């Protein structure tokens, strides 16, 4: 390939003294004078002489070439004419580089091919032809149309003879003709390029009164030189092939080159058209941006929701009338004030942290719900959306806040929030509420070490004995009485919570001295040690308390509860009914826990784990519909390990994914076996519990798919259960995983429903098939009528969302009768059946027996 260049545009010529006078120049009397006046009017005498030398050398080279060709036979002259025609045709259709004044063509390939085949004379005529066509195509000045082909002809005449000499020398040194030709062509390619460009640049430099810069020439035209060198190499290859296969190769190459040039031109034109269209779109977008700014101003001013533009410093720059109406303040009273002054003091710090994180991370937007204060100091709940705002009059880093009044909705949610954050049995704060308050205390202490606090982890001694011997009802009465005694002992600002089962926690804030917490712990022990009567039996509850202080530099609420829990177990280990303060000596217990983690890891693969299956029954009509697979661990040394212990341990240690995978596989295998042995029970469903960590496991979906295929199970016969708190806490991970499993046909159930805080908006969109009401609501129905209403509300919610409702923890006939009366779909509990071993289930299925309630 080669580059076709026209001489750079010529600036106006220098004015002569005669031109500066008022006298008109004399009219030229000779042909040369008229030529100079018409075509060389901007040339200096020196540049004119140089131009004449260049054109003269070109003319001499053409004459010499014609003289050389005149002695050739007509057959060769015909081939040369055909080659020159190819060169002219190629020069007429160069590839124009988009958005530049340069173009490239394939003419040089045939110029060098003629040089190799027919000698310097043919190459000179071809080079002159290519230069003439290129000059005529790119410029209208006669001087350029003469100098460009002249430079090409003169350069090719010199390079052609140099080529003959170099090829002959290489052949004398033993190189074959094809190799010598290829090397010689490449050897004269760069001198030929220099000979065609440097003289033209020299004429222009002299005309402008400048010095010729070889550095500018090398940097500006280096890639053209590379194309010239490549063209010589291609010509050499064509020559070598023509020697072997005949001259038809050059004809084929010409056709291919023409096709390539045509296709490239079509492609470049299309891209250039797309570029122009893109430029038009950009221009249109710029115009649209101006209109958008006007539209934004109108939308901002007349928006129905409150809006404010806030500077990086936090000062309010602009507000609309809707925000002034919402806060019951005039616009002038809002401008220039820090935005945080409009917020409730309890939410200002939270907002500042969120805004600082937003500015540091560079997120596009965030939303949150907080409280504002109106002119009278009343709190107004708003949903606020914050996003960046490119302020054309500022530094471009402002933010725009959109505030929507949600006070009515928050009031309606208040009652649900109380249910979600309070224990239904004792009406104390539950674990969720305690964790949030504790997290706030940890954060305050981290920022200010004087904001000290203490946490007590409170566990009843021998509660299981009382619960098993006197029944769950007596156990619940015991828990309620203990809750009342704890609340009566603590300070008004302290938080008492029931974490679950017989475990309580107390958060003491604004603690001045550690002895205050220890004295309170002793009062709690004394209060719980007072006898109480349950079902005619005197009971002395007793408790063990673990205490830890914020002085240890905690960073998370989980760390605080962990250490308080360890201290509580230390108190139990020391003889119960004691107070234990957490210290470093309890690391031995942590070491033991790590040992148990290792045992669990081995147990999953060594067959120490087993499954039991608790039946689920449709209540009306009464029939067996499903089983829930429950994992059991028989430790070879420690004996049976409680699921509450080893499942929590598996989640903490990272073994929960392996445990869940094993349970799914074993439960599916057992269900497949029951379906084969009792075809009448083919519709039985297997429920398997999964954790939040399982939702983040990328292997969960492939594993479920493989298990279903391997055991030939219908996906609808597998239901995965996940607790409400875990689901809502990992909603971002859950949506994708649940969607993939739902695509397989697997069903889902929310376990312990009512103990967490679900967003109804998300609940309606999740692919959930059933809601399992937490057993705490079922157990408390007989003593607390509001529990019946809660169950009825959940049932109505399930009906509205087209989801089944499952009641777990059914232990009395009265509970079962109530659930049937209000229309609960499915039940589960010790009244209906305790968990069964696989062989017990198989025996009952073969006999067609169904365990009767009671």
mmCIF file of C-alpha atoms in Angstrom, residues 724 728 731 757-764 766:
data_model
loop_
_atom_site.group_PDB
_atom_site.id
_atom_site.type_symbol
_atom_site.label_atom_id
_atom_site.label_comp_id
_atom_site.label_asym_id
_atom_site.label_seq_id
_atom_site.Cartn_x
_atom_site.Cartn_y
_atom_site.Cartn_z
ATOM 1 C CA UNK A 724 -38.042 -13.895 58.462
ATOM 2 C CA UNK A 728 -35.072 -9.444 55.345
ATOM 3 C CA UNK A 731 -32.789 -9.357 50.971
ATOM 4 C CA UNK A 757 -39.888 -7.011 60.610
ATOM 5 C CA UNK A 758 -40.910 -7.659 57.033
ATOM 6 C CA UNK A 759 -41.626 -4.988 54.471
ATOM 7 C CA UNK A 760 -45.050 -5.740 53.060
ATOM 8 C CA UNK A 761 -43.952 -4.284 49.733
ATOM 9 C CA UNK A 762 -41.138 -6.830 49.484
ATOM 10 C CA UNK A 763 -43.227 -9.621 50.953
ATOM 11 C CA UNK A 764 -45.716 -9.390 48.091
ATOM 12 C CA UNK A 766 -40.926 -12.474 47.033
#
